[in-house]
Each structure stands twice: as structure tokens, then as C-alpha cells.
Coordinates of C-alpha atoms in Angstrom, one line a residue:
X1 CA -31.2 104.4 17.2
X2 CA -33.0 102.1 19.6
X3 CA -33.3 98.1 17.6
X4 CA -32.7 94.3 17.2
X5 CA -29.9 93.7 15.4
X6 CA -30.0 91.2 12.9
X7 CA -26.7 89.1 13.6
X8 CA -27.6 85.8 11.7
X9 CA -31.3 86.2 9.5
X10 CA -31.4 82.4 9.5
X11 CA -33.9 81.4 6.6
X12 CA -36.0 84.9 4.9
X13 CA -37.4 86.4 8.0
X14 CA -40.2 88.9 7.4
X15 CA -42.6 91.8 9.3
X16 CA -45.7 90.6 8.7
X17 CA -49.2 92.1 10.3
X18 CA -52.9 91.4 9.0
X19 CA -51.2 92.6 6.1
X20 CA -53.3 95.1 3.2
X21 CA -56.4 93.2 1.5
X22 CA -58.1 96.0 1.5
X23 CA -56.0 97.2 -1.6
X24 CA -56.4 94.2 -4.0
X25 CA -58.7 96.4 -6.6
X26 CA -55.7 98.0 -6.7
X27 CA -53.5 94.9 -7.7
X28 CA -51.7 94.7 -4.7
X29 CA -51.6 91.0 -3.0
X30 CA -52.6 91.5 0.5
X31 CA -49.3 89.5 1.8
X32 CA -49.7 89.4 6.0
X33 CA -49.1 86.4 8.5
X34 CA -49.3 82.8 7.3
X35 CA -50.7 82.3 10.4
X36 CA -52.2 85.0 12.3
X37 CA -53.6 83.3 15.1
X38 CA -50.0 83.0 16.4
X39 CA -49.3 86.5 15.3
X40 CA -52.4 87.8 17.6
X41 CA -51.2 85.6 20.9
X42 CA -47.9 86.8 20.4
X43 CA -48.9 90.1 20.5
X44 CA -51.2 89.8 23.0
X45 CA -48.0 88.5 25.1
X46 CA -45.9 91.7 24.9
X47 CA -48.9 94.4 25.0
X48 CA -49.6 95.1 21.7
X49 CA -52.5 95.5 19.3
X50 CA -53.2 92.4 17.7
X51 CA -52.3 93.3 14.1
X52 CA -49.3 94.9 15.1
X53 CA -46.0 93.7 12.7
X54 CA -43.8 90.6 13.9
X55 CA -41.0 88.6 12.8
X56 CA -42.1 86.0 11.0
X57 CA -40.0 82.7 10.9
X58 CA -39.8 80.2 8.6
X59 CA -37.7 77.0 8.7
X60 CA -34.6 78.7 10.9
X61 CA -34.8 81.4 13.1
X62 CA -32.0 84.0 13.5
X63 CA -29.8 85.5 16.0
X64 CA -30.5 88.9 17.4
X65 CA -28.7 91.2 19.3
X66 CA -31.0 94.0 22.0
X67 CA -29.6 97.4 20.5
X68 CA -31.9 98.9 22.8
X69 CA -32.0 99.8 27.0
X70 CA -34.6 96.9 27.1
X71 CA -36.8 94.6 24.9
X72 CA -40.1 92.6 25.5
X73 CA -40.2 89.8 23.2
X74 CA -42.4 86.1 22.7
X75 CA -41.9 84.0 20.2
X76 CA -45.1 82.0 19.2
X77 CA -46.4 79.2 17.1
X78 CA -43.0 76.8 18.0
X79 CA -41.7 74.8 20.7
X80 CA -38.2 75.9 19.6
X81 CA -36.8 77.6 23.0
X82 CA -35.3 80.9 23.0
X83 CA -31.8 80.4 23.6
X84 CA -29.7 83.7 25.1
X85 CA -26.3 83.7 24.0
X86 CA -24.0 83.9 26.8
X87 CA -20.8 82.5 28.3
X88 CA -23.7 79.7 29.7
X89 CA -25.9 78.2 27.9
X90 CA -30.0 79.5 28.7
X91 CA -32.8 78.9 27.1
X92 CA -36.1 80.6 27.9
X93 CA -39.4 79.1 27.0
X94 CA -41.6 80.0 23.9
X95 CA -44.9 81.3 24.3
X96 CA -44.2 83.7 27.0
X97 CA -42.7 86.9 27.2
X98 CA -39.4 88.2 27.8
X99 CA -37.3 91.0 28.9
X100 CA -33.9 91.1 27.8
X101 CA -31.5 94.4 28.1
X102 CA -28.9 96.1 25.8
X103 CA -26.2 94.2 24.5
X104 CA -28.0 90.7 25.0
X105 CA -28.5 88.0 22.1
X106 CA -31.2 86.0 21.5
X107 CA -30.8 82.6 19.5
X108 CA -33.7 80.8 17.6
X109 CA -33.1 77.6 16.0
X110 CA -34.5 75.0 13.7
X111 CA -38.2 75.5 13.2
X112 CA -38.6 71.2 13.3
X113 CA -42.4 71.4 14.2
X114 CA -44.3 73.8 12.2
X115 CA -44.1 75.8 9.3
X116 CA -44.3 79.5 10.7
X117 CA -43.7 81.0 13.4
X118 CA -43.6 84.7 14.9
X119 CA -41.4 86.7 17.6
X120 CA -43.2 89.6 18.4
X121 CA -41.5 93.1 19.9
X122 CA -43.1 95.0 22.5
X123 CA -44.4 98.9 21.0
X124 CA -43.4 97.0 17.7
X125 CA -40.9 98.8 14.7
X126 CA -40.5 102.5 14.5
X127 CA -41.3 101.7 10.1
X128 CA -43.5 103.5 7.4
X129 CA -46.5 101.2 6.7
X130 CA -47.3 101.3 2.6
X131 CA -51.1 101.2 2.6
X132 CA -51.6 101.0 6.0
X133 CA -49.3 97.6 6.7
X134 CA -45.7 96.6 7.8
X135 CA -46.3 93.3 6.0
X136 CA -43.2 92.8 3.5
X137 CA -44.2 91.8 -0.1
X138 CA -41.2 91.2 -1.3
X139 CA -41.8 90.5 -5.1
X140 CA -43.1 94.0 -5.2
X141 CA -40.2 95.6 -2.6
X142 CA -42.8 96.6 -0.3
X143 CA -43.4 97.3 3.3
X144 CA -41.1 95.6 6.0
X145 CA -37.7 96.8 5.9
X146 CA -37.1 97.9 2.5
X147 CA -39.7 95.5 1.4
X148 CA -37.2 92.6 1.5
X149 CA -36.4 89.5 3.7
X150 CA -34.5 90.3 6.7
X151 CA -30.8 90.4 6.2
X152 CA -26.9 90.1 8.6
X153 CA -26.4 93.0 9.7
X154 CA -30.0 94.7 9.1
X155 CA -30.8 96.9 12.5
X156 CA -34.6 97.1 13.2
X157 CA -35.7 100.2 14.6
X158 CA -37.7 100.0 17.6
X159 CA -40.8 102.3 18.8
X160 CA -39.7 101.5 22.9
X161 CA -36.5 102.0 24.1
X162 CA -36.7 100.8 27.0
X163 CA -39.4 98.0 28.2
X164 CA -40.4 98.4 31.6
X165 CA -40.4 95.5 34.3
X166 CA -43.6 93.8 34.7
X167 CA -44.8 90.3 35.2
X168 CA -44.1 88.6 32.6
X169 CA -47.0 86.2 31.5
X170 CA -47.4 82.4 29.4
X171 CA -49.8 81.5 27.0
X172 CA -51.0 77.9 28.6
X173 CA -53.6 77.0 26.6
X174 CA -51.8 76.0 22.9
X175 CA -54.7 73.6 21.9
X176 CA -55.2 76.2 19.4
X177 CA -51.9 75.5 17.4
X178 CA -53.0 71.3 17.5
X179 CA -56.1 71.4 15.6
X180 CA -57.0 68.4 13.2
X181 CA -59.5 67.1 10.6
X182 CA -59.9 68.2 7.2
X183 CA -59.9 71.7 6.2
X184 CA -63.3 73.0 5.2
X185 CA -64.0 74.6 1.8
X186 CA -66.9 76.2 0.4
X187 CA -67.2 75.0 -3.6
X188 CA -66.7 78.1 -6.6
X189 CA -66.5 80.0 -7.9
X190 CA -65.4 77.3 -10.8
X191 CA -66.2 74.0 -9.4
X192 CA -68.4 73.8 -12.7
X193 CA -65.2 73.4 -14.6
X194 CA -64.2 69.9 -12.8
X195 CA -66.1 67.0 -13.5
X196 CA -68.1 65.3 -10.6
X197 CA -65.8 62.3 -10.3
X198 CA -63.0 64.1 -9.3
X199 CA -64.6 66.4 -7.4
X200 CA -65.4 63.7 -5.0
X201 CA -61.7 61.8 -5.1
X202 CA -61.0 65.5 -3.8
X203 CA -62.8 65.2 -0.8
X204 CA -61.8 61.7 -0.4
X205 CA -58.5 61.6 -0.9
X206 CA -55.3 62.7 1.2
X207 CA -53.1 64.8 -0.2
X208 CA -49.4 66.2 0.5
X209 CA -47.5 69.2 0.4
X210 CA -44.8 69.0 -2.0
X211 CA -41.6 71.1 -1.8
X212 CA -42.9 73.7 -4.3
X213 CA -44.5 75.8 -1.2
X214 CA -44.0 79.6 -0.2
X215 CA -45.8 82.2 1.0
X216 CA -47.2 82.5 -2.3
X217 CA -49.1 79.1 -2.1
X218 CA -48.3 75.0 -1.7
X219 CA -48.9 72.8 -4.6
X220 CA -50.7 69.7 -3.8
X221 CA -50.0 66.1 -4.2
X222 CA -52.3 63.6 -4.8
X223 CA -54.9 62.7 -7.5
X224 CA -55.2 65.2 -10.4
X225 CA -58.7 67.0 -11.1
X226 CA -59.8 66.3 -14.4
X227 CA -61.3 69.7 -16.1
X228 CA -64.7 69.4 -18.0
X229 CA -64.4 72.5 -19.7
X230 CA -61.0 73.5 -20.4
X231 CA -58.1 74.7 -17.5
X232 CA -58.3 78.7 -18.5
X233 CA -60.5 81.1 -17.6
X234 CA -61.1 84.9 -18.2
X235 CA -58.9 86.1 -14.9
X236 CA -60.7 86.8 -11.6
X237 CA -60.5 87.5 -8.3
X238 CA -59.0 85.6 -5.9
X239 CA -59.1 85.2 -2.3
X240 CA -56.4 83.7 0.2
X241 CA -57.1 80.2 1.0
X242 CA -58.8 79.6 -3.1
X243 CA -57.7 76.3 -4.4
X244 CA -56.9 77.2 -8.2
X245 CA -56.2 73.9 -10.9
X246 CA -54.0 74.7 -13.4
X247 CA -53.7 72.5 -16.8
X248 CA -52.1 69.6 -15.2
X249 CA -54.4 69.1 -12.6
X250 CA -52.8 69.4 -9.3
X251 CA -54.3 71.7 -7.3
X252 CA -52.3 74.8 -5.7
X253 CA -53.6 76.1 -1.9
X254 CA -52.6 79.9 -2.6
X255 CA -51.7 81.9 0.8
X256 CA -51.0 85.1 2.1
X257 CA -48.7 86.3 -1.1
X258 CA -51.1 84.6 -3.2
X259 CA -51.9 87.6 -6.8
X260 CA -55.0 89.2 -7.0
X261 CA -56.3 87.8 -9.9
X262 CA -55.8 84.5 -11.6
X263 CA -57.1 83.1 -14.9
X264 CA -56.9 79.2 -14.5
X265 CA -60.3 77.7 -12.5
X266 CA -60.8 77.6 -8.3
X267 CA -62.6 74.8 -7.3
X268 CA -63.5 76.0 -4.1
X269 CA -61.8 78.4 -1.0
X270 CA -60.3 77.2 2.6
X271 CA -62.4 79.1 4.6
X272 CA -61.0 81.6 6.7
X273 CA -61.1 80.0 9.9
X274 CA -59.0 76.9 8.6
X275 CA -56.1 79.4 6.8
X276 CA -54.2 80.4 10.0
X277 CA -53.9 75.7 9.9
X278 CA -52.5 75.7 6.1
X279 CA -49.8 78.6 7.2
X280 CA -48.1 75.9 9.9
X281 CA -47.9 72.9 7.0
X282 CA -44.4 72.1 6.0
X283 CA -43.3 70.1 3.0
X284 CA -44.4 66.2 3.2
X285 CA -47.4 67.0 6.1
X286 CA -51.1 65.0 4.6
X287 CA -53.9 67.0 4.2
X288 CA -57.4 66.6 3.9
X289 CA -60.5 68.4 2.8
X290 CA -64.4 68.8 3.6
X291 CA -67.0 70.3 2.0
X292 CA -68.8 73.0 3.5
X293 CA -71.9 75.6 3.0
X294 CA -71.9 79.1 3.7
X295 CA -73.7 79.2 6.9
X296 CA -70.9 76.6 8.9
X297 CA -68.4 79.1 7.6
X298 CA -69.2 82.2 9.0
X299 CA -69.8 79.9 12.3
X300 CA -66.6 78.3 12.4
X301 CA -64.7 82.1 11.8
X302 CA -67.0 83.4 15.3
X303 CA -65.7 79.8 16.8
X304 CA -62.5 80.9 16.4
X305 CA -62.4 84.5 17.5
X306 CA -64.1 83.5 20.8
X307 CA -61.3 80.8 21.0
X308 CA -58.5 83.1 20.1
X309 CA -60.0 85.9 23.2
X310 CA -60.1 82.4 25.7
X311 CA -56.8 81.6 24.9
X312 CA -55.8 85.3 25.7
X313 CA -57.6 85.8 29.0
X314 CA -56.3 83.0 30.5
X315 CA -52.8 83.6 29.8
X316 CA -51.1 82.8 33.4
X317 CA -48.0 84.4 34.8
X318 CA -45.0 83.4 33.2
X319 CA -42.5 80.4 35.3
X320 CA -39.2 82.7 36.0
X321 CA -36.4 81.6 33.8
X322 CA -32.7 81.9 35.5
X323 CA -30.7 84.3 32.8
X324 CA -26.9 83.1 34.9
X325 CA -25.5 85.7 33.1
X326 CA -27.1 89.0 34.5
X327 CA -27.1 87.1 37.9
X328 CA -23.5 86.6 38.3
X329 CA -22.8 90.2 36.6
X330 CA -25.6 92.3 38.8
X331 CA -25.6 90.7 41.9
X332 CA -22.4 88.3 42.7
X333 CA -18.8 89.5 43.2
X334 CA -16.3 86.6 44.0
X335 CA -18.8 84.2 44.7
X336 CA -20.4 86.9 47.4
X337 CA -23.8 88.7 47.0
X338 CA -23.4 92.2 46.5
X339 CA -25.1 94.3 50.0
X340 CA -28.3 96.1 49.4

């Protein structure tokens, strides 16, 4: 069977596509990519639709091995080089693709400058989607491989066995993975259930991620929100990016694994353009927030797709990257080029 083999996991990798909100009614958290923008260029970089399932990193990347003729991977949202494990040292640039034939390995370190991050396969994994998605859920055991974290020793079935040669091509433009300024959020549904005071130290305040963060949702901390009407509700729904306020007062930003309903109030909702920005946070990162309406909302999501399809059509072609290996193995013989 054509793969990746899993050699080292590193830290809980997961497949993860736009993952399944479609399905909430039915009690299922949607789960998907912390941050799909990265997920869509690093598609876009191997060929593939852009909700097609990727490896998503988190923290430490693993080691892979190509158990398959040949592979086209990218690894996005990082500036964490892919190193190929050799008898030399080479290391082959992020956010461009790469071929890489059978038997190779592929080495992805220490995640130091974002939260998330996501190597996509080109064709993407020969799987069974569970309502329509790859994306691994894995307090519910679904999707992904066995709807758990990738493991040692796990093989990955691939759809291609073989990745033809092409140009290979760069993402230049990464403007998109530096945005700053607040996140915007659209009040409610509960924002009644907070009094006005510190409503506004919301807005005006910074706040930090603390360590209790996971795909789930990052707690917040900074000045607690005082409820004006009690901290439970009668459960509702809830969307990804909805900032709910349990008893204490510090307020949780829940995320992609985030449940479907919740019974303590939301003050307001990160809008959707502004999620993909929460996914790349890591413990200790400041964060901000802004109040928004409605109508700068659904502006801000059309900003971004036309950002996301610039970023895209003005990929360039990839700088080659020496692999020494295959050089020395294909083409030199004692230190003489092998004859055409």
C-alpha cells in the first residue's frame, strides 16, 4: 500500500479539512483546521482541492518516511524547514512544494513560531470520510485515521503513488500569516448577561492565552466579566469562534473542537474572517478585541477570500533546493558524472 509512514508523530498530529459543520443539529462538533487559510495555500501548493485533508501540526512536527514511488508535499503556516533525513544534512524550504521518492524521510521540527501548522499530500489519503470529512475528532473516535491522533508506526495510505515531475512552485506572498490588531466580534447572543462595565474593560483590555488551550478552545487571561444575571443559561447553540463566560468569569475562545451546544452565556463571536488568526496563538501570545456590526463582518470574510485567491495566483516557481543525496546516488560514481 502506497503511504507516509509515521516514524516519529512528534506532538498529536491530525487530518484535518473544512471539517463537518454541517452536522451540528446532529450533535457532532464540526472539528476541521485551526487555521484553514494555511490549510487552503497548502493545498493549493501540491494541486489539490482546497478542503482536501492535511496533517495538522501542533507544537512538534514528526518524522515521515515516502512509502510510496513519489510524494508532493508543502508544509504551511511555519518557517520550520523541512529537513530530509540523509547521510547530509538538507533542509528544503516551507511554503513550497516538494517531491520526494520512495524510501526518503522527511524531518519537521519544533513549531517555535506559531500554533498550527499543516503539510499537505498531493491527491491526499486513500480514507473513509464520516459525514463527508477526513477531519479527526478525536473525543468522539472519528474521521482521520481511526479517529485518533497520529501515532509511531501508523502508515497513511495515499490516493497517488506516484507524483509526477513538475515545477515545483512557492507561495511568496505570507503577509497573510502576519496580520495584527484586535480580533473583531459581533456582541450575542448573551452579551445581556454581562454588565456594561465589563463589557467595555473587554474591549479595552489585553488579554493572554493561558496554557489551558486545545483544539477545543483557549481560556483567556485578563480581567474577569462580571455576570448581571447569573453565569447559566438554558444550553444553545454555539458557533466556532463564540466567546462563552463561565461562573468565574474568564472568558474561553472555543475553536474548531469546540461542542455544539453550551449552557453558560456568549458574550459575543470572533467572526469568521479573524478565526483562521486565533488557530496560530500559542500559550503566553496578548490578544485583543473589537467590537464589530454585522455588515463589516460579512465584508471582512469577502476581504479575505479575495486575499486568500491573490496569495494563490501569484504563487512563483519554487528556488531548486540541492537534495546531495539523490545527486551523488543518480548521477556521480567515484566522484565522475555518470554519461548520458
Amino acid at each position: 500500500m502506497s503511504g507516509l509512514r509515521i516514524v516519529s508523530a512528534g506532538f498529536a498530529p491530525t487530518l484535518q479539512d473544512f471539517g463537518r459543520p454541517h452536522v451540528q443539529h446532529l450533535g457532532v462538533p464540526p472539528a476541521g483546521a485551526l487555521d484553514p487559510v494555511a490549510l487552503r495555500i497548502a493545498n493549493a501548493l501540491v494541486g489539490n482541492p482546497p478542503d482536501s485533508a492535511a496533517i495538522e501540526l501542533r507544537v512538534m512536527g514528526p518524522t515521515l518516511e515516502i512509502a510510496a514511488e513519489a510524494t508532493r508535499v508543502a508544509l504551511v503556516g511555519t518557517g520550520a524547514p523541512v529537513e530530509i533525513v540523509g547521510d547530509r544534512k538538507v533542509e528544503a524550504p516551507s511554503h513550497q512544494s516538494i517531491r520526494l521518492t520512495r524510501g526518503r524521510r522527511l524531518r519537521i521540527g519544533s513549531l517555535a513560531d506559531t500554533g498550527v501548522a499543516y503539510l499537505a499530500v498531493e491527491g491526499g489519503f486513500a480514507l473513509d470520510p464520516v459525514y463527508d470529512s477526513l477531519s479527526t475528532y478525536t473525543r468522539a473516535r472519528i474521521g482521520g485515521l481511526d479517529g485518533r491522533a497520529l501515532r509511531d508506526g501508523d502508515l497513511l495510505p495515499l490516493r497517488v503513488d506516484e507524483a509526477g515531475e513538475r515545477a515545483e512552485r512557492r507561495c511568496a506572498d505570507r503577509s497573510w500569516a502576519r496580520e495584527a490588531g484586535p480580533a473583531r466580534v459581533m456582541l450575542g447572543p448573551q452579551d445581556d448577561y454581562f454588565t456594561a462595565d465589563s463589557i467595555a474593560a473587554f474591549f479595552d483590555t489585553e488579554y493572554r492565552i493561558t496554557r489551558e488551550a486545545d483544539r477545543m478552545g483557549m481560556r483567556l487571561d485578563g480581567p474577569a466579566l462580571t455576570h448581571a444575571r447569573g453565569h447559566d443559561i438554558v444550553s444553545d447553540g454555539i458557533a466556532t469562534g463564540a466567546i462563552q463566560v463561565p461562573g468565574n468569569g474568564r472568558p474561553i475562545v472555543l475553536l474548531a473542537d469546540h461542542q455544539t451546544t453550551g449552557g453558560y452565556p456568549k458574550l459575543g463571536t470572533v467572526i469568521s474572517a479573524d478565526v483562521p488568526r486565533l488557530g496560530r496563538l500559542r500559550p503566553g501570545d496578548a490578544l485583543r478585541f473589537a467590537r464589530v456590526e454585522v455588515e463589516e463582518a460579512e465584508a471582512a470574510r469577502r476581504a479575505l477570500e479575495e486575499r486568500i485567491a491573490r496569495v494563490v495566483d501569484r504563487f512563483v516557481p519554487a528556488e531548486p533546493w540541492l537534495d546531495e543525496d539523490a545527486l551523488y546516488r543518480r548521477n556521480l560514481v567515484s566522484g565522475l558524472a555518470e554519461p548520458d
